[in-house]
XYZ file of C-alpha atoms in Angstrom:
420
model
C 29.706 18.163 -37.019
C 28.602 20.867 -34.781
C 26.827 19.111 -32.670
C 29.490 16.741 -32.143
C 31.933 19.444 -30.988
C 29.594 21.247 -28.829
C 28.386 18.036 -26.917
C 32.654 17.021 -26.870
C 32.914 21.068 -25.554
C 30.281 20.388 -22.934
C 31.754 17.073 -21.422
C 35.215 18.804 -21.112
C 33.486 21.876 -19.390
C 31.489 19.554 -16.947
C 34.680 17.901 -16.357
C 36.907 21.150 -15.654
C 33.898 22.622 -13.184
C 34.388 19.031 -11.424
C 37.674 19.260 -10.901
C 36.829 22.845 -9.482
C 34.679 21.294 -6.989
C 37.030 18.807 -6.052
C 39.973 21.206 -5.604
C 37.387 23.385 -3.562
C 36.528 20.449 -1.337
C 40.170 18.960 -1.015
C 40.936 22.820 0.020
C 38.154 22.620 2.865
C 39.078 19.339 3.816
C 42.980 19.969 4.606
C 42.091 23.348 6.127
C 39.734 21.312 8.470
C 41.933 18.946 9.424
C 44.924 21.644 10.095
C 42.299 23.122 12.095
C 41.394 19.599 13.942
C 45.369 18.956 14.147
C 46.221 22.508 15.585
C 42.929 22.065 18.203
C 44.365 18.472 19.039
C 47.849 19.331 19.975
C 48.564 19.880 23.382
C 51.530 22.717 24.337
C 53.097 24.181 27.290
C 55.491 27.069 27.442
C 58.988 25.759 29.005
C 60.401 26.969 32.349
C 62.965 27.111 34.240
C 62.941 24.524 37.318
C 64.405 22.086 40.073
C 65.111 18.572 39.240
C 65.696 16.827 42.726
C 67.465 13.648 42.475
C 66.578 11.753 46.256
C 65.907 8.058 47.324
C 62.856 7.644 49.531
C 63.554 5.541 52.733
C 62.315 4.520 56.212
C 63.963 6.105 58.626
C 64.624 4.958 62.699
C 65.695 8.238 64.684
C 68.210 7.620 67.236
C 68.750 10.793 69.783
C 71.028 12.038 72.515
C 68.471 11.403 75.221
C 68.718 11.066 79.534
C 65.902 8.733 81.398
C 64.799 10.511 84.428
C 64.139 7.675 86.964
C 61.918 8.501 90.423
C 64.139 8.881 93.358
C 61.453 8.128 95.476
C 57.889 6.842 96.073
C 54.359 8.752 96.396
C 52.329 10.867 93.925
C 54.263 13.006 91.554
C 53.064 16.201 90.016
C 54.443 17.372 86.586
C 55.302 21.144 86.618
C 56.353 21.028 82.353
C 54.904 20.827 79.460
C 56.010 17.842 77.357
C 57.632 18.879 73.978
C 59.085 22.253 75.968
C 62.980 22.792 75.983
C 63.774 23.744 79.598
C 67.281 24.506 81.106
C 69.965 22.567 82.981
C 68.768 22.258 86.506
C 64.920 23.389 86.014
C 62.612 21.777 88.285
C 60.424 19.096 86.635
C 58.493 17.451 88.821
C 57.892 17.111 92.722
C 57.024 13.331 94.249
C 54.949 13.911 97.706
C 55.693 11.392 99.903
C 53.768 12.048 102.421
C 50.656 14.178 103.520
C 51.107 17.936 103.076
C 50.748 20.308 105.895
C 48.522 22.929 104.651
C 48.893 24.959 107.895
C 52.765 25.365 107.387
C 52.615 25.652 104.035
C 50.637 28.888 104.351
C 52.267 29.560 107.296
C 55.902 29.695 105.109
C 53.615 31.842 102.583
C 52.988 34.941 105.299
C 56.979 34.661 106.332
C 58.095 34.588 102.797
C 55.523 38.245 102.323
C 56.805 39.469 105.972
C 60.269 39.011 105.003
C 59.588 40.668 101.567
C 57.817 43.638 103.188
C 61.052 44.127 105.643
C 63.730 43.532 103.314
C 61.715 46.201 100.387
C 61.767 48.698 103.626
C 57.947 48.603 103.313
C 55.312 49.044 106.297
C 52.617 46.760 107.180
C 50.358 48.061 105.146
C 50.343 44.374 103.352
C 49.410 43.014 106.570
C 46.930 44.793 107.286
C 45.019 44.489 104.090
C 45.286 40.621 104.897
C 44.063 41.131 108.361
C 40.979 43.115 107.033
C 40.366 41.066 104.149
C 40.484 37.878 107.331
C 37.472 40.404 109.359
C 35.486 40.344 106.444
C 35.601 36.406 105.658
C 34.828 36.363 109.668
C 32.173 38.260 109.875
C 30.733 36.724 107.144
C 30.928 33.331 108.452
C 29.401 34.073 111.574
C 26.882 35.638 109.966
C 25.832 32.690 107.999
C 26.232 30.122 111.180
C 24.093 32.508 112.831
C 21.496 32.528 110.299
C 21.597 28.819 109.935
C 20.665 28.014 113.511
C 18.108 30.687 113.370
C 16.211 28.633 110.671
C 17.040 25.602 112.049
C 19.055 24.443 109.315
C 22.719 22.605 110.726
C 23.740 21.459 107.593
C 27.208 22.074 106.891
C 27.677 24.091 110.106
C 30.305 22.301 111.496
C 32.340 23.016 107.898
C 31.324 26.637 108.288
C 32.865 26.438 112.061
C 35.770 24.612 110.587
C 36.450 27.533 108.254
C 36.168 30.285 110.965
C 38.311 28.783 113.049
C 40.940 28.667 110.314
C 40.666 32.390 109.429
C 40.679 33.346 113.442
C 44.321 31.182 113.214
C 45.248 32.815 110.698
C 44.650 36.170 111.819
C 46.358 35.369 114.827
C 49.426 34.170 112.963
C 49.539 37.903 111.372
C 48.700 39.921 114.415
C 48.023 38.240 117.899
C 49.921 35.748 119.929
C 51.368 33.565 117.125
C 52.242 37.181 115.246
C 55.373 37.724 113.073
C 54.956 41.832 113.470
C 57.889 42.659 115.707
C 60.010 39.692 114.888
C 63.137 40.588 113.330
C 64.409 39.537 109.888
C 66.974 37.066 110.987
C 64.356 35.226 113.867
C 61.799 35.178 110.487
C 64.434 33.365 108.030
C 65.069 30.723 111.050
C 61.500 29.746 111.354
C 61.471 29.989 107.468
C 64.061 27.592 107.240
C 62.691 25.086 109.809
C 59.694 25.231 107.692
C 60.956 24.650 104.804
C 62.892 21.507 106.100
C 59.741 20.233 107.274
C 58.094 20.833 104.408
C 60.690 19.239 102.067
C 61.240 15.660 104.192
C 57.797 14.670 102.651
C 58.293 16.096 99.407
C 61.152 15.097 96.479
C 62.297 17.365 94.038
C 62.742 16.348 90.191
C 65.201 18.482 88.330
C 66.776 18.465 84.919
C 70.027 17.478 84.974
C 70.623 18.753 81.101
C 69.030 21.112 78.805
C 66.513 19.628 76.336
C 62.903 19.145 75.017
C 60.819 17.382 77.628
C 59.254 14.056 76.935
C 56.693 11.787 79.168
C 56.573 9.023 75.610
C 58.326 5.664 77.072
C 58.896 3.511 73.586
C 61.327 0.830 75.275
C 64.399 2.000 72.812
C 66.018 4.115 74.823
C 68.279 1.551 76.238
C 69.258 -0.061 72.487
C 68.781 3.029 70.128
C 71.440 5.271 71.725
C 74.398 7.610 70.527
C 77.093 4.297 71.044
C 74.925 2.016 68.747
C 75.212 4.166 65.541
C 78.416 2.833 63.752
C 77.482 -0.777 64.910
C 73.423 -1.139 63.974
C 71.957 -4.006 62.706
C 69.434 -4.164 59.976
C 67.315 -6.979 61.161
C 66.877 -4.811 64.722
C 65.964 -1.414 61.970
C 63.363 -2.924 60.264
C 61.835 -4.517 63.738
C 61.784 -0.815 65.100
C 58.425 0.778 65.164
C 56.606 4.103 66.905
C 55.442 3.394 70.223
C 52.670 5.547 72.454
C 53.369 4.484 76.030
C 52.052 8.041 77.622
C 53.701 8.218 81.267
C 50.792 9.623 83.398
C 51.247 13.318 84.334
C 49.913 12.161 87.852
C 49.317 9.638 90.141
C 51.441 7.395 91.999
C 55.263 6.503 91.186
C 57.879 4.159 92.570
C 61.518 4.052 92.896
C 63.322 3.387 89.308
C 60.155 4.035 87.616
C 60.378 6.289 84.290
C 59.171 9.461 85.141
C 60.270 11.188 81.675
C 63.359 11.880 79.432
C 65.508 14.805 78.765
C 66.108 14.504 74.445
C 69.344 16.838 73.222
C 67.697 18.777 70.345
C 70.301 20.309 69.230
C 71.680 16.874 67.240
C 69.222 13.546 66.192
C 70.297 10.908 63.664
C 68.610 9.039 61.129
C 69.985 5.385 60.471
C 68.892 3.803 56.900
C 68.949 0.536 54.918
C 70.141 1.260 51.442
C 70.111 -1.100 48.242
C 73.699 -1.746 46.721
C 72.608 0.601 43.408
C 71.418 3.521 45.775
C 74.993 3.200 47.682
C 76.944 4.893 44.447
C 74.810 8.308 45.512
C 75.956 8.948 48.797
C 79.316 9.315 50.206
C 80.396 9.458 53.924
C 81.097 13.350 54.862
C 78.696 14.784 52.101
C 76.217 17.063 53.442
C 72.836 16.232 51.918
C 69.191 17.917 52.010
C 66.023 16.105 53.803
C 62.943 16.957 53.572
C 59.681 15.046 55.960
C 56.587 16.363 55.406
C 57.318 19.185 53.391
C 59.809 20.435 55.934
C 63.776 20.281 54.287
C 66.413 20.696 56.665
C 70.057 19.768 56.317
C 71.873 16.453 57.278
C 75.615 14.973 57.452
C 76.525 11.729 56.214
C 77.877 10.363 59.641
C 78.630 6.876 58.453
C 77.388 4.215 56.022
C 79.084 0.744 56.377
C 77.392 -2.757 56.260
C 76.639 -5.533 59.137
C 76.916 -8.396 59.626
C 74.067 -9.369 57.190
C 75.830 -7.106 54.352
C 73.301 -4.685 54.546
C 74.597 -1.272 53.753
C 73.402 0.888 56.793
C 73.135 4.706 56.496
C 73.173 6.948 59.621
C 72.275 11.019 58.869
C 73.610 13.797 61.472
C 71.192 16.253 61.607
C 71.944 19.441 63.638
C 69.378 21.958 63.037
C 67.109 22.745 66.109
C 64.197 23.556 64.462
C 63.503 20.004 63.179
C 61.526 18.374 66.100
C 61.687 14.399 66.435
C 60.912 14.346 69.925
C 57.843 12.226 69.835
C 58.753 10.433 66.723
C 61.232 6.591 66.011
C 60.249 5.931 62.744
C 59.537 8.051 59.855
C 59.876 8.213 56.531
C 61.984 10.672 54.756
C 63.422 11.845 51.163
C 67.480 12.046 51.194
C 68.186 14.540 48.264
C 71.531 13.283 47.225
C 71.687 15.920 44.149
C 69.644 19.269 42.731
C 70.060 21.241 39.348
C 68.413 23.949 38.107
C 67.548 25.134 34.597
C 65.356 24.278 31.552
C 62.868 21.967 33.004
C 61.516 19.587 29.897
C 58.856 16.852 30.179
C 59.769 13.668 28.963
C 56.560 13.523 27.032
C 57.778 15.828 25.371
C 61.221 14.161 23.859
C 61.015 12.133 20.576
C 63.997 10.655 18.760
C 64.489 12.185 15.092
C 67.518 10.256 13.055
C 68.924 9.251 15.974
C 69.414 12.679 18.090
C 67.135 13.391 21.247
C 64.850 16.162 21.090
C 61.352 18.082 21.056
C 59.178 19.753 18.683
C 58.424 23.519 19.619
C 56.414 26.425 17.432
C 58.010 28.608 15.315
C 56.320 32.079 14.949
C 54.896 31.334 11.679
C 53.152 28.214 14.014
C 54.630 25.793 12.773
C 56.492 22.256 14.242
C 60.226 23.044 14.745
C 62.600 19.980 15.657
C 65.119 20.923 18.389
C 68.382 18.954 19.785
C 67.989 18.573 23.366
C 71.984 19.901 24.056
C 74.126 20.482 27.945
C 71.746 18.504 29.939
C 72.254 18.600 33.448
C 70.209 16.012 34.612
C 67.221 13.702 34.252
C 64.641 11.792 36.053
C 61.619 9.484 34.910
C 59.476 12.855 34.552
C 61.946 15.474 33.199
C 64.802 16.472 31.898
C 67.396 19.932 32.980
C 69.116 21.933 30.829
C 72.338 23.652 31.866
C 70.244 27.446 31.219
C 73.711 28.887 31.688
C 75.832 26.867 29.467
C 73.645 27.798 26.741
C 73.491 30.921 27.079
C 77.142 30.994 27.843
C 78.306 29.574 24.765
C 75.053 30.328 22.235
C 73.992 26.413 21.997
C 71.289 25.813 19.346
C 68.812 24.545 21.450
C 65.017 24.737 22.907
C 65.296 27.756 25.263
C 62.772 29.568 27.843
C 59.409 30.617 26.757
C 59.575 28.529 23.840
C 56.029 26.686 22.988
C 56.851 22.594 23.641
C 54.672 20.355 21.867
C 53.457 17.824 24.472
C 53.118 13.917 23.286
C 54.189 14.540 19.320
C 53.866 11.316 17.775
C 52.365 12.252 14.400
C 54.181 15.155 14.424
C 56.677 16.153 11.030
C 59.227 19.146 10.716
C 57.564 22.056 9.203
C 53.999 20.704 10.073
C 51.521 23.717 10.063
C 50.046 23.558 13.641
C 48.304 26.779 13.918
């Protein structure tokens, strides 16, 4: 009999110390896989950001732009750099049509410095230091003919001779027979002017004839892009239009009516669209609207947006800020924000659907899985979701707020989950 209840007390111990073990192990086992669960679970802290609502488009760039066309024939000779705004009247170019006259040219040079000398009340000390500098090229030169023909070597003598004889003129324009010392100022602006008639028969003048950024690019739309096509463009003709690089060369010969550059308003461009019939309901005609082209924002105006004659709805953009520079540019492409809020910024990875209301799962101090409404949303894209931060703050909504640990992709996730 005792032997019967001690073998029946040992099979009940055994028993008990197993389900010790077990309960141990279970123990282990859920703490592990809290442990794998809370390692697993991806979170981000929420903050407050933009959501920018835009439609990305192709853009043709029509500008307020003036053709400069040569006057003349001959070799032309740029005097601006291309992409430079210059002023009404500033000269651009000069055509030569003929061969220069070096001799007057430098003979207008000493006038222009004799008349400056008398006119500043100044002596002739100016001249004088040209004269000497003149003795010393001289001397020089003779000394090297001189040399030359001692070692027998003509070589370039006759350009040596050529060269003294120049400097001998010269001197002789400043102080001999052909001087200007002693002339008086008015005799000095006559020849000057005679001179300078001479001068300018063989040689036409390019000038600006508006202010503007310089361009020398001829893409063969400046006669069809202009200001009068905007309110009457056709989308067939926009999607034809592509950038061109037709470089006009900065020198070299030129005929009459040839392109010789352009004169492009800065201050205004537009930007003509074609927009799908859903992407219409965003953009109204007089709204002002935010751009941005490679990384650069700037303003713009809804000018117009009608459709043509293919029913193509056709969006033209007034831009009018100066620092935006399309003056090498037709076609682009370009984001048209149509709308930005700010606040709570929430992934959408983040949202789940709990008995039927829209929300996320965020950490409670205790670290574990909170379910929160999503409440006053502003706005929402395919990435994320805005908050009105104000509203709720305003009126004390029970919602997810800033700083609050989101729980990123929570499938498996339950209310009151421990997570860490």
């Amino acid at each position: 009999m005792k032997k019967r209840k001690k073998r029946k007390y040992k099979r009940v111990k055994i028993k008990y110390n197993y389900l010790i073990i077990l309960g141990v192990i279970a123990y282990i086992f859920v703490r592990l896989l809290n442990n794998m669960t809370s390692y697993t679970v991806q979170v981000e802290t929420v903050e407050y950001g933009d959501l920018v609502e835009c439609i990305n488009k192709q853009g043709v760039i029509i500008k307020d732009e003036q053709v400069i066309l040569s006057q003349a024939q001959g070799n032309i000779d740029y005097l601006v750099q291309e992409g430079k705004r210059i002023p009404k009247n500033k000269k651009i170019a000069e055509i030569q049509k003929g061969e220069v006259d070096l001799q007057k040219k430098e003979k207008l040079d000493t006038i222009n410095r004799r008349i400056d000398s008398i006119e500043s009340n100044r002596n002739e000390e100016i001249l004088k230091s040209d004269i000497h500098k003149i003795d010393v090229t001289t001397n020089r030169l003779r000394e090297e003919i001189k040399t030359k023909l001692i070692n027998s070597d003509i070589e370039n003598i006759q350009n040596l001779k050529e060269e003294l004889l120049e400097a001998i003129d010269k001197k002789s324009l400043i102080w001999g027979e052909k001087s200007i010392i002693g002339k008086n100022i008015k005799t000095l602006q006559e020849e000057k002017f005679k001179i300078e008639n001479d001068l300018n028969s063989s040689v036409k003048n390019v000038f600006a004839q508006e202010s503007g950024v310089i361009s020398f690019n001829q893409d063969g739309y400046e006669d069809t892009l202009k200001l009068s096509s905007i309110d009457h463009l056709n989308s067939q003709y926009l999607s034809t239009v592509k950038n061109q690089e037709n470089r006009i060369k900065k020198n070299g010969n030129v005929d009459v009516g040839n392109q010789i550059g352009k004169i492009i308003n800065n201050h205004i461009w537009y930007i003509a669209s074609i927009l799908d019939e859903q992407e219409t309901s965003h953009i109204k005609i007089g709204a002002n609207v935010k751009v941005s082209k490679d990384g650069q924002v700037f303003s713009a105006n809804v000018k117009n947006l009608y459709k043509d004659e293919n029913k193509k709805n056709i969006l033209v953009l007034e831009v009018d800020e100066e620092k935006v520079d399309f003056y090498d540019e037709r076609v682009s492409n370009f984001n048209i924000i149509y709308r930005q809020v700010s606040g709570i910024k929430i992934p959408k990875n983040a949202v789940v659907t709990v008995k039927e209301k829209r929300g996320v799962y965020i950490l409670s101090e205790t670290g574990s899985a909170v379910f929160k409404e999503l409440k006053s949303i502003l706005g929402e894209d395919d990435e994320y979701i805005v908050l009105d931060y104000s509203d709720i703050k305003k009126n004390r909504i029970d919602t997810i707020d800033l700083y609050d640990e989101l729980i990123i992709n929570p499938k498996n996730i339950k209310e009151g989950q421990k997570i860490r």
